[in-house]
GROMACS .gro file of N, CA and C in nm:
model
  498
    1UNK      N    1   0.084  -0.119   0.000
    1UNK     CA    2   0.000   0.000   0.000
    1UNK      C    3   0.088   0.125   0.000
    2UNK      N    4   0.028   0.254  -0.060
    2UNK     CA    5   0.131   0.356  -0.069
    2UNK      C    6   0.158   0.448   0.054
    3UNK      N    7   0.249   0.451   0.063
    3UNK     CA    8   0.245   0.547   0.230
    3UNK      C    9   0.299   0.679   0.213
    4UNK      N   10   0.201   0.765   0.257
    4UNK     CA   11   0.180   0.898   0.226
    4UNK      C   12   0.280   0.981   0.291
    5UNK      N   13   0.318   0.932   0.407
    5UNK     CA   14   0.323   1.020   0.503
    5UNK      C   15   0.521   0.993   0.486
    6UNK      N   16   0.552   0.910   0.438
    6UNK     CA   17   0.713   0.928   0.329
    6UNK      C   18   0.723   1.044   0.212
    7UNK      N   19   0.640   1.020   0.148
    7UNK     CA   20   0.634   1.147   0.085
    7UNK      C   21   0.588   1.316   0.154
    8UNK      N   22   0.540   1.310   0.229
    8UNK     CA   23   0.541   1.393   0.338
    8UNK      C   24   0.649   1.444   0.389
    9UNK      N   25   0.717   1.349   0.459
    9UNK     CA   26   0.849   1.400   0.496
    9UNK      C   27   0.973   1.444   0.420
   10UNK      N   28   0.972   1.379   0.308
   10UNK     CA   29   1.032   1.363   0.195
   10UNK      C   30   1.048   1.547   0.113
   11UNK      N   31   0.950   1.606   0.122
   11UNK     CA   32   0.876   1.706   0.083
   11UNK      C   33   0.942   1.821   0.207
   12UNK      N   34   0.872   1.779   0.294
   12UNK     CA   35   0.892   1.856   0.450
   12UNK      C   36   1.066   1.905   0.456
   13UNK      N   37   1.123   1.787   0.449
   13UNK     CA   38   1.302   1.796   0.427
   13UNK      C   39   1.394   1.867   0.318
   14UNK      N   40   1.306   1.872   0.246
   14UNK     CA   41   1.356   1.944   0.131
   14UNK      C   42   1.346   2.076   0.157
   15UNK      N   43   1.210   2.150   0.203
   15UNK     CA   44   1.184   2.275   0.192
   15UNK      C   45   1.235   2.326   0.321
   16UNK      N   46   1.266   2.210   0.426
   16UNK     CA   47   1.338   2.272   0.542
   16UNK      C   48   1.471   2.354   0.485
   17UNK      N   49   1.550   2.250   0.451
   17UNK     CA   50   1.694   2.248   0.366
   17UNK      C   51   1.695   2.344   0.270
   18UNK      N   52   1.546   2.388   0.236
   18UNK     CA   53   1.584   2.521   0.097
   18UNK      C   54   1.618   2.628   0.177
   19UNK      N   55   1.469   2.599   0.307
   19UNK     CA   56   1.537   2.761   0.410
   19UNK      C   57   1.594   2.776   0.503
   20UNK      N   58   1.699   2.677   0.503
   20UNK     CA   59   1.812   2.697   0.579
   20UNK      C   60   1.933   2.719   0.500
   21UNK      N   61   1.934   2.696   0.366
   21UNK     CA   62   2.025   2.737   0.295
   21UNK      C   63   2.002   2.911   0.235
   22UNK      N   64   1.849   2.912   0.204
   22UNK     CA   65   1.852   3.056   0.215
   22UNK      C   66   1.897   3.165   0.345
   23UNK      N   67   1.887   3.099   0.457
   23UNK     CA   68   1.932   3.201   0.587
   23UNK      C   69   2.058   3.217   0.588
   24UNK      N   70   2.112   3.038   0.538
   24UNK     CA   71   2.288   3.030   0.521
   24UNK      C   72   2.357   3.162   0.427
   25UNK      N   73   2.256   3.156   0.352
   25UNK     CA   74   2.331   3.247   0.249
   25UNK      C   75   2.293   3.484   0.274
   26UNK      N   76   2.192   3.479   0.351
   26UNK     CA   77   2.178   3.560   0.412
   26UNK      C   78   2.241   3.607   0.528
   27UNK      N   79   2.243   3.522   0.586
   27UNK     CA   80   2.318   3.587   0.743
   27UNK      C   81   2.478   3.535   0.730
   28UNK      N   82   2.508   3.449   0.678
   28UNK     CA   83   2.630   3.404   0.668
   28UNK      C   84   2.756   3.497   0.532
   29UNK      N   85   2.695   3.505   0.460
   29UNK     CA   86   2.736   3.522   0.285
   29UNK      C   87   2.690   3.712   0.328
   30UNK      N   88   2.589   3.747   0.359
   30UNK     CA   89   2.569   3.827   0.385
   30UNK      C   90   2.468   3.919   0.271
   31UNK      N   91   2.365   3.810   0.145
   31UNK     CA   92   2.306   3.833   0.077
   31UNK      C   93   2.192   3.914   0.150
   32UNK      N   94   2.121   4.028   0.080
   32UNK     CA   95   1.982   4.058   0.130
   32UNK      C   96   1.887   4.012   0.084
   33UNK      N   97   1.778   3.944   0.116
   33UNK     CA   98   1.686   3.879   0.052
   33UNK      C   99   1.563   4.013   0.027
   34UNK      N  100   1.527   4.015  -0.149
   34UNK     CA  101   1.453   4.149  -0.114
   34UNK      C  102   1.306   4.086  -0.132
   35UNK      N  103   1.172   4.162  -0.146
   35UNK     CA  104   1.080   4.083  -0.090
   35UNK      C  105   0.979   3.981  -0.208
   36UNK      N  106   1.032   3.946  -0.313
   36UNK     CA  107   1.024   3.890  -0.403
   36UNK      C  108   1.060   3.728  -0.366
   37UNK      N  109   1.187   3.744  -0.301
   37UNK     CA  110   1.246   3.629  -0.228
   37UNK      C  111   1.183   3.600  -0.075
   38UNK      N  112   1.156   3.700   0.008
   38UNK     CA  113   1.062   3.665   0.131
   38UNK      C  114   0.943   3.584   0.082
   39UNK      N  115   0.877   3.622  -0.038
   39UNK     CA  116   0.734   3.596  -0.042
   39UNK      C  117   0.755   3.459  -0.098
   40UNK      N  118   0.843   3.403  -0.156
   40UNK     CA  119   0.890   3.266  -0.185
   40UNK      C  120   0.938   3.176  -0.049
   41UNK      N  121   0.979   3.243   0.053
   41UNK     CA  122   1.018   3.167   0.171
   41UNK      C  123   0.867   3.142   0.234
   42UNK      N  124   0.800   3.261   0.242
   42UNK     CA  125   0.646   3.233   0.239
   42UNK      C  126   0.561   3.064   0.175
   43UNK      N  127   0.618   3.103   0.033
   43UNK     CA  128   0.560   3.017   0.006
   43UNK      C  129   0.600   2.870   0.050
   44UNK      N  130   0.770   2.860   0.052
   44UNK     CA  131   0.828   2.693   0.119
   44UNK      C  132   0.758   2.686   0.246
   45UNK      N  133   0.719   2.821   0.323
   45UNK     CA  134   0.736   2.764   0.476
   45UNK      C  135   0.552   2.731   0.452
   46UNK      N  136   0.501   2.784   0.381
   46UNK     CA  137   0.330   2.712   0.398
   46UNK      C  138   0.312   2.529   0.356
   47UNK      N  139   0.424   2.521   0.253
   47UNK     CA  140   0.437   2.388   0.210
   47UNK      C  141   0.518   2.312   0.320
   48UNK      N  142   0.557   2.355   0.414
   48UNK     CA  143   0.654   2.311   0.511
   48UNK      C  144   0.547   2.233   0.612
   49UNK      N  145   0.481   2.347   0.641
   49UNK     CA  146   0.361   2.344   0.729
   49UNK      C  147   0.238   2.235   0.695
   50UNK      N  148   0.246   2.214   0.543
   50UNK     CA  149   0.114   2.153   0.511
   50UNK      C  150   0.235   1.982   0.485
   51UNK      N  151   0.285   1.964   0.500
   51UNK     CA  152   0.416   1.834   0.500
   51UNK      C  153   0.397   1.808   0.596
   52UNK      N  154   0.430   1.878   0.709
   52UNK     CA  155   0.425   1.877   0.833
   52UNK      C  156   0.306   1.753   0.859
   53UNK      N  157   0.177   1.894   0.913
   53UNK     CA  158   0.044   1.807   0.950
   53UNK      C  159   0.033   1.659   0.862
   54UNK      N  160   0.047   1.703   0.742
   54UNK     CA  161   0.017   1.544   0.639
   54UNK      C  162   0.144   1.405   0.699
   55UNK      N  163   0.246   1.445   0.706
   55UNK     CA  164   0.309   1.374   0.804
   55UNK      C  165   0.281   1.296   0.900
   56UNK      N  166   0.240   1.412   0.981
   56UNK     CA  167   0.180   1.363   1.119
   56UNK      C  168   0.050   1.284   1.160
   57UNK      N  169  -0.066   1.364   1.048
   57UNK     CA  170  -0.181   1.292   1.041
   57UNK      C  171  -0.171   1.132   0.953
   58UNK      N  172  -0.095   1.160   0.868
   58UNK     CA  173  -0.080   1.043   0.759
   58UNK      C  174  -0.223   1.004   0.657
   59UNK      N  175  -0.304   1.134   0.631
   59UNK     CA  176  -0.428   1.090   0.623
   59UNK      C  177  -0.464   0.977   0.516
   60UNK      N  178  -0.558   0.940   0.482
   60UNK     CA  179  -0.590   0.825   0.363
   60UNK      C  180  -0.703   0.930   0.275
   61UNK      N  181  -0.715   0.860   0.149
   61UNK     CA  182  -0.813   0.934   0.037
   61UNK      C  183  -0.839   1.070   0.049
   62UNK      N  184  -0.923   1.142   0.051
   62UNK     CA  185  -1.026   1.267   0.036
   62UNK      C  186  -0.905   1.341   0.140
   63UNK      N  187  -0.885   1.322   0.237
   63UNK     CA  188  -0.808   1.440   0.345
   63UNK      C  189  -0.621   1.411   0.245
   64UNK      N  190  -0.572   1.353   0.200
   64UNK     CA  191  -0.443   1.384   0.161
   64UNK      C  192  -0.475   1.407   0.048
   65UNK      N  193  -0.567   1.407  -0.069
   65UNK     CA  194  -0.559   1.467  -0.186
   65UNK      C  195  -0.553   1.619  -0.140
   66UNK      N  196  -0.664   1.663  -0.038
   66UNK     CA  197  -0.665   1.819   0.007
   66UNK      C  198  -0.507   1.835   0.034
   67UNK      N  199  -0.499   1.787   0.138
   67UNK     CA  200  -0.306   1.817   0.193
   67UNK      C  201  -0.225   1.832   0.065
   68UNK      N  202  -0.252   1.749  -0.042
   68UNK     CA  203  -0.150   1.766  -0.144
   68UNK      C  204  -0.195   1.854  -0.252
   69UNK      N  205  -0.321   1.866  -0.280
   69UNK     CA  206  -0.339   2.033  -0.366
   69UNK      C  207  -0.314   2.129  -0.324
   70UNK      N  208  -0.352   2.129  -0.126
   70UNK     CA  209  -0.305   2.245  -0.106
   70UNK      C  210  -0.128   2.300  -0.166
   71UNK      N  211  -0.046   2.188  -0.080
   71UNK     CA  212   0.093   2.161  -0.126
   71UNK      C  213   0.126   2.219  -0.299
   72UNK      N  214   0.019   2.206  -0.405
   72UNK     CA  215   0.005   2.206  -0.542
   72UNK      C  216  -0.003   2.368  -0.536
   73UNK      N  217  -0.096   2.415  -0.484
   73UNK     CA  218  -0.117   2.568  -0.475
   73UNK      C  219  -0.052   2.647  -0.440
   74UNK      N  220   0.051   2.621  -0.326
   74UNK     CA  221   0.181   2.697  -0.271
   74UNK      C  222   0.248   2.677  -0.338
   75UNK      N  223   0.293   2.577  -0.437
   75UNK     CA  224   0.395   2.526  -0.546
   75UNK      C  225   0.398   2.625  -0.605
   76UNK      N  226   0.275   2.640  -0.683
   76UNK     CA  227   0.212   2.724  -0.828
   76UNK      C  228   0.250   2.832  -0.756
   77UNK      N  229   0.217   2.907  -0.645
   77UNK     CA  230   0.197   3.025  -0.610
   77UNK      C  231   0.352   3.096  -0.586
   78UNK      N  232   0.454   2.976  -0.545
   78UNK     CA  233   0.578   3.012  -0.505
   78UNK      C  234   0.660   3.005  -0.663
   79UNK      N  235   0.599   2.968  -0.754
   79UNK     CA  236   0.666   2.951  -0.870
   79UNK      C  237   0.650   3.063  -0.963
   80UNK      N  238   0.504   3.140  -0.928
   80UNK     CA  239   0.455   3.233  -1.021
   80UNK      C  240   0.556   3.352  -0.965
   81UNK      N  241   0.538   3.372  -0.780
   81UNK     CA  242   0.660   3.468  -0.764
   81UNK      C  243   0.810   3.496  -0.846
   82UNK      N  244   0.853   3.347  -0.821
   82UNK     CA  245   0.988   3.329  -0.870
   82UNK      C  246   1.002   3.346  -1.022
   83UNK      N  247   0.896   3.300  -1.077
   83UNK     CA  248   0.922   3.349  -1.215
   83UNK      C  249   0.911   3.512  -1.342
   84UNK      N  250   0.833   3.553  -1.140
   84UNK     CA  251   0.812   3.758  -1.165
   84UNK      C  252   0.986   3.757  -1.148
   85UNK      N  253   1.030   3.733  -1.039
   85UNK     CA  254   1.155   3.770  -1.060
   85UNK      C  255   1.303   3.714  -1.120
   86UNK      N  256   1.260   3.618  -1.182
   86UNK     CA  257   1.344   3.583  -1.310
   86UNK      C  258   1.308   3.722  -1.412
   87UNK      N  259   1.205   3.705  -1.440
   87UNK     CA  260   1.147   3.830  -1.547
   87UNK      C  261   1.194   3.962  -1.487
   88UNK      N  262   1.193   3.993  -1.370
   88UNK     CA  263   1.297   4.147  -1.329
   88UNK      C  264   1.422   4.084  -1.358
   89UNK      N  265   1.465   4.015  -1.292
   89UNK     CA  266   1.652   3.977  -1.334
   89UNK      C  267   1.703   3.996  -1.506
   90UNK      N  268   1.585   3.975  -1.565
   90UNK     CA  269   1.631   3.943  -1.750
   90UNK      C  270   1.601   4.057  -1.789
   91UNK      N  271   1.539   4.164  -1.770
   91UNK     CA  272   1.517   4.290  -1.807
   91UNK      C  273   1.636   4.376  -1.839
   92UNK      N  274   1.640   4.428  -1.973
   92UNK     CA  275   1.761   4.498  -2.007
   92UNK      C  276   1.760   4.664  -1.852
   93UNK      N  277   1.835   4.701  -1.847
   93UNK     CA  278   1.906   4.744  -1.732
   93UNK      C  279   1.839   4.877  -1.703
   94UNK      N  280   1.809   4.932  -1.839
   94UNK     CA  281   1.732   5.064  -1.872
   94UNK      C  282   1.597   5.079  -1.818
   95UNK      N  283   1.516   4.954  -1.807
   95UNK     CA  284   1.402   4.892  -1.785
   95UNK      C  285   1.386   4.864  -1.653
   96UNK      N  286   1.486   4.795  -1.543
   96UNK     CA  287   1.451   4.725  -1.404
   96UNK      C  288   1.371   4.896  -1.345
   97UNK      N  289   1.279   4.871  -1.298
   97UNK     CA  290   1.235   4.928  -1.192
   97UNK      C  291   1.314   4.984  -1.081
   98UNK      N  292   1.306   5.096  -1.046
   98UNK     CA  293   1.379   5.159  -0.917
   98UNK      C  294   1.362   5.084  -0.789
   99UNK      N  295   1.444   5.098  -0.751
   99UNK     CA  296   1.467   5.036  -0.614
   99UNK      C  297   1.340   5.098  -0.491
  100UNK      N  298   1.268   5.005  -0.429
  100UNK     CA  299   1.123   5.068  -0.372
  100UNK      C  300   1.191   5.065  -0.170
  101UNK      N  301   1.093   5.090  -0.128
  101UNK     CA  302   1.100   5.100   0.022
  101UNK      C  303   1.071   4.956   0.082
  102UNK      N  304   1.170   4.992   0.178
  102UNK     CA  305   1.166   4.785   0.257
  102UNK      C  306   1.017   4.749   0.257
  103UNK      N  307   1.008   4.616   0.291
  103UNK     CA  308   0.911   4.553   0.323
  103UNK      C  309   0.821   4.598   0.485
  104UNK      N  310   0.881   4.611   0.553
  104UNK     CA  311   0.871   4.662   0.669
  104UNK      C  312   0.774   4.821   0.652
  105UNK      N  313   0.859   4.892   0.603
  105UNK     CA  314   0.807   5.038   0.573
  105UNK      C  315   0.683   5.018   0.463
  106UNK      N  316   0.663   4.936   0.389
  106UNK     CA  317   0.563   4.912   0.303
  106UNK      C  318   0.420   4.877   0.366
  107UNK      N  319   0.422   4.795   0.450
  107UNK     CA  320   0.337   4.715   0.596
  107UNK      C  321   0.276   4.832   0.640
  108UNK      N  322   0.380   4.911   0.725
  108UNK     CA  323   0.351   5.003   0.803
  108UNK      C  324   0.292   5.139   0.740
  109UNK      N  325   0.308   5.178   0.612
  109UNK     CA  326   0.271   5.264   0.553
  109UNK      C  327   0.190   5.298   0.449
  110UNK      N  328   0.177   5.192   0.375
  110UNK     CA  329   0.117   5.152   0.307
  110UNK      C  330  -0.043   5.055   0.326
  111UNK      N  331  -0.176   5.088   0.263
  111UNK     CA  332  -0.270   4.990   0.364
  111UNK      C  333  -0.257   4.861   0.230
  112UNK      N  334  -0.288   4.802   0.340
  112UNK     CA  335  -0.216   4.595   0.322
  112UNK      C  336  -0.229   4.562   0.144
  113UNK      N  337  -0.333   4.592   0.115
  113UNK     CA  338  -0.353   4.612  -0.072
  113UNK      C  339  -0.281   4.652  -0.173
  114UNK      N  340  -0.265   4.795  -0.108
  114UNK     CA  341  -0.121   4.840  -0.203
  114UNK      C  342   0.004   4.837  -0.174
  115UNK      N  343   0.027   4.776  -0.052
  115UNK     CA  344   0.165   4.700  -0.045
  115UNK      C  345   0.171   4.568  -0.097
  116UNK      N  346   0.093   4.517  -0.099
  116UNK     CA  347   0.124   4.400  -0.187
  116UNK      C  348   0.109   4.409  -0.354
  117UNK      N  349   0.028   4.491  -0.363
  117UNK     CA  350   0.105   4.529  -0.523
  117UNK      C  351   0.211   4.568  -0.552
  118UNK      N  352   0.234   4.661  -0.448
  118UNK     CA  353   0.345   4.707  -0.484
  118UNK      C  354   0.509   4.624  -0.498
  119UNK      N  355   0.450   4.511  -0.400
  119UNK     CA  356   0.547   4.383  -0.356
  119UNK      C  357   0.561   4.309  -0.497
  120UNK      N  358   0.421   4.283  -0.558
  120UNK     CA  359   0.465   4.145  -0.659
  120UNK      C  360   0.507   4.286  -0.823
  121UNK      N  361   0.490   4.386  -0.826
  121UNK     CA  362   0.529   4.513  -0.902
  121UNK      C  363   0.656   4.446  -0.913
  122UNK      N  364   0.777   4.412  -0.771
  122UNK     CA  365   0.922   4.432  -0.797
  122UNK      C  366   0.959   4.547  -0.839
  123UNK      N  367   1.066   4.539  -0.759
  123UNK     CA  368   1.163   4.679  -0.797
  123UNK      C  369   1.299   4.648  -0.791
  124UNK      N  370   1.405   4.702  -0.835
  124UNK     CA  371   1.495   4.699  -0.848
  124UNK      C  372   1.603   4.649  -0.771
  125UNK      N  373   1.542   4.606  -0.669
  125UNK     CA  374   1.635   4.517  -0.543
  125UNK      C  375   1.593   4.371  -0.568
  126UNK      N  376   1.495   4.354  -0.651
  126UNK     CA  377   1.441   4.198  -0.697
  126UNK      C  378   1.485   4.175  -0.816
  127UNK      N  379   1.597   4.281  -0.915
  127UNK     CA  380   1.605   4.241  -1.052
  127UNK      C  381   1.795   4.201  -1.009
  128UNK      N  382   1.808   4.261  -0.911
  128UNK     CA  383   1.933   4.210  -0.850
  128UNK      C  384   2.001   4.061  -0.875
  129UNK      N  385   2.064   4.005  -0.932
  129UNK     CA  386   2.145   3.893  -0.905
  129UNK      C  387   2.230   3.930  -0.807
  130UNK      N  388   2.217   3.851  -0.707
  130UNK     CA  389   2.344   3.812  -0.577
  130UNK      C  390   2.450   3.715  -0.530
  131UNK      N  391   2.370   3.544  -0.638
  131UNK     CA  392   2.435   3.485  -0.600
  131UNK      C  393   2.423   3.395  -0.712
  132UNK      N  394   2.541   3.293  -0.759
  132UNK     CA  395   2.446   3.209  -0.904
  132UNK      C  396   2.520   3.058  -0.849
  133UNK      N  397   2.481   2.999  -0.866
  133UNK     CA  398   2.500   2.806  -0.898
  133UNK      C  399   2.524   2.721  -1.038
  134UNK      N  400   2.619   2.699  -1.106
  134UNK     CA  401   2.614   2.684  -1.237
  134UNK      C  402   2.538   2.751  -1.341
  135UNK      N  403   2.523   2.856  -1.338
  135UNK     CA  404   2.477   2.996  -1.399
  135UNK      C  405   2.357   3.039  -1.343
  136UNK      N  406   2.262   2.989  -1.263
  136UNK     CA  407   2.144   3.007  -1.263
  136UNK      C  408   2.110   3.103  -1.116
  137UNK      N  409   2.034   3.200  -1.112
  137UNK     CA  410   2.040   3.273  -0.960
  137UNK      C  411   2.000   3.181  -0.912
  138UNK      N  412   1.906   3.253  -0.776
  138UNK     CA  413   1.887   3.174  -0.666
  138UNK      C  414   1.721   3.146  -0.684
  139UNK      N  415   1.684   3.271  -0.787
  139UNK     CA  416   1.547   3.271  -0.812
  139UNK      C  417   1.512   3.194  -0.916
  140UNK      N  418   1.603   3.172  -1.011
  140UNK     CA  419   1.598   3.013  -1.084
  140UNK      C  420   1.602   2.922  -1.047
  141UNK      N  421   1.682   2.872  -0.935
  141UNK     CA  422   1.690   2.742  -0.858
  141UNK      C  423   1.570   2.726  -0.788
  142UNK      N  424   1.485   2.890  -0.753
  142UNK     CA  425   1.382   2.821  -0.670
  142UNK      C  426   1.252   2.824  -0.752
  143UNK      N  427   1.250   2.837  -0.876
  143UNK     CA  428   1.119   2.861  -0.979
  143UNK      C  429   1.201   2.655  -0.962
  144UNK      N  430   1.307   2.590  -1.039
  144UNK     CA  431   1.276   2.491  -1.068
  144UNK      C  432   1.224   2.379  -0.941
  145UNK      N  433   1.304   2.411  -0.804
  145UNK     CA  434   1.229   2.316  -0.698
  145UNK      C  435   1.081   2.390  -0.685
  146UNK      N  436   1.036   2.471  -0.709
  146UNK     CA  437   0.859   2.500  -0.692
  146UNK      C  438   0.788   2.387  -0.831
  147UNK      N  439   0.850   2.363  -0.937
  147UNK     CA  440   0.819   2.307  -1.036
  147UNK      C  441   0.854   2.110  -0.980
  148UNK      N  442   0.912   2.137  -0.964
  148UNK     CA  443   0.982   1.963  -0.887
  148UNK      C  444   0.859   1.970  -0.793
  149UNK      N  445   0.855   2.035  -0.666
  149UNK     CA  446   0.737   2.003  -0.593
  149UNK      C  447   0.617   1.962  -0.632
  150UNK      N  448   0.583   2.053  -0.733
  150UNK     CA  449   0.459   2.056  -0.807
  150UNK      C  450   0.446   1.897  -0.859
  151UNK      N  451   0.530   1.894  -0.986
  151UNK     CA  452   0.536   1.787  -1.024
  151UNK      C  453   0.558   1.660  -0.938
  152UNK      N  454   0.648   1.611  -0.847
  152UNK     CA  455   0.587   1.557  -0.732
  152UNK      C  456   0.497   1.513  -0.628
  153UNK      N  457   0.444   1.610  -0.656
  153UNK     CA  458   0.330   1.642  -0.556
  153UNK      C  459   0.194   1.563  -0.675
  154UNK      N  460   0.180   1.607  -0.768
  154UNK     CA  461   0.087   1.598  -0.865
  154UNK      C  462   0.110   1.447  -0.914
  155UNK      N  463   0.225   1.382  -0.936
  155UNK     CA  464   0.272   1.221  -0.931
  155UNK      C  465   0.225   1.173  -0.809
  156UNK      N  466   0.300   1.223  -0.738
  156UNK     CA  467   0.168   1.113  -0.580
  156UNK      C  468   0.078   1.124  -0.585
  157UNK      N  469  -0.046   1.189  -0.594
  157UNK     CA  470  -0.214   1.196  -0.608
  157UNK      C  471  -0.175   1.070  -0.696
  158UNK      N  472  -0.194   1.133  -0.804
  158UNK     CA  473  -0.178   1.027  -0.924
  158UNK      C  474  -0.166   0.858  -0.879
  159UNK      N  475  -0.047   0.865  -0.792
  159UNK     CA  476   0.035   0.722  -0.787
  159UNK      C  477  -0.073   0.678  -0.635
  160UNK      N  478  -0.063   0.761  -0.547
  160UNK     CA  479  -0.152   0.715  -0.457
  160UNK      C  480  -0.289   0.661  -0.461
  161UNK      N  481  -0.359   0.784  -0.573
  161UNK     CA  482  -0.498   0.693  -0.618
  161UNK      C  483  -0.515   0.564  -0.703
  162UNK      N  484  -0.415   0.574  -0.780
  162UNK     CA  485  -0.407   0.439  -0.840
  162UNK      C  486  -0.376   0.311  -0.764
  163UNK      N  487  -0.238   0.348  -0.649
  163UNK     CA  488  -0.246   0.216  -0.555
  163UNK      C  489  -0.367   0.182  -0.474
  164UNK      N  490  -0.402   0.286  -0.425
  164UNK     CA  491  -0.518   0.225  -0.361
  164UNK      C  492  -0.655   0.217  -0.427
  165UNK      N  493  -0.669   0.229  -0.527
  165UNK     CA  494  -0.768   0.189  -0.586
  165UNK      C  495  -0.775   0.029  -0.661
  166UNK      N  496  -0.625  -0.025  -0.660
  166UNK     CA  497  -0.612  -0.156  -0.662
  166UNK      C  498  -0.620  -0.274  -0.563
   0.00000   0.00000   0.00000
């Protein structure tokens, strides 16, 4: 029978390991993460969270398909970010957007609506390259694990309903 709650953890470990390598590379390396990249840690740590419970609960049928679309939706959602800011990073230079006010000052000053436009807008601290891995930033590496999750995630439904439907 297929056991869910391996792929759970499986999932859970990975996205731990993405944001601990993102802090590694922030507090250590001394990168700034601008909020293009927060809202992607957003998105690992909701998939973290929904690994988590599915883990723990281990549910069967109807309750882990939910656990794993949700998982599908933070994917999509952490991928659509990452791929706004691939699209600021590739922008000829003339073009990136000016550099906007922290995240913090945006919260506080801004009411909650138009700071978050103004957030997925990007500005010029999100078209930034800081760090690369065999050519690719950090916001490429994390558009392709949001795509791996996805696809993962979308293979187990798949593989799970089929085992147990045998």
């Amino acid at each position: 029978m297929y056991n869910s709650r391996k792929f759970f953890i499986v999932i859970f470990t990975i996205c731990i390991g993405l944001l601990i390598f993102g802090l590694y590379l922030e507090h250590v390396h001394g990168l700034e993460a601008c909020p293009l990249c927060i809202f992607q840690r957003i998105a690992y740590t909701v998939i973290i969270f929904i690994a988590l419970i599915g883990a723990i609960h281990n549910p069967r049928n109807l309750l882990q398909i939910i656990y794993k679309l949700l998982m599908v939706i933070s994917a999509i959602t952490g991928a659509a970010i990452a791929g706004r800011q691939i699209w600021l990073q590739h922008l000829p230079p003339e073009l990136v957007p000016e550099c906007g006010p922290g995240l913090d000052y945006m919260f506080n000053v801004f009411p909650f609506r138009e700071a978050l436009k103004m957030i997925f807008t990007g500005s010029g601290e999100c078209a930034e390259v800081q760090w690369r891995f065999i050519g690719l930033s950090i916001a490429e590496w994390s558009l392709i694990m949001f795509i791996g999750i996805f696809i993962a995630t979308i293979l187990s439904i798949y593989t799970s309903r089929y085992k147990n439907a045998n």
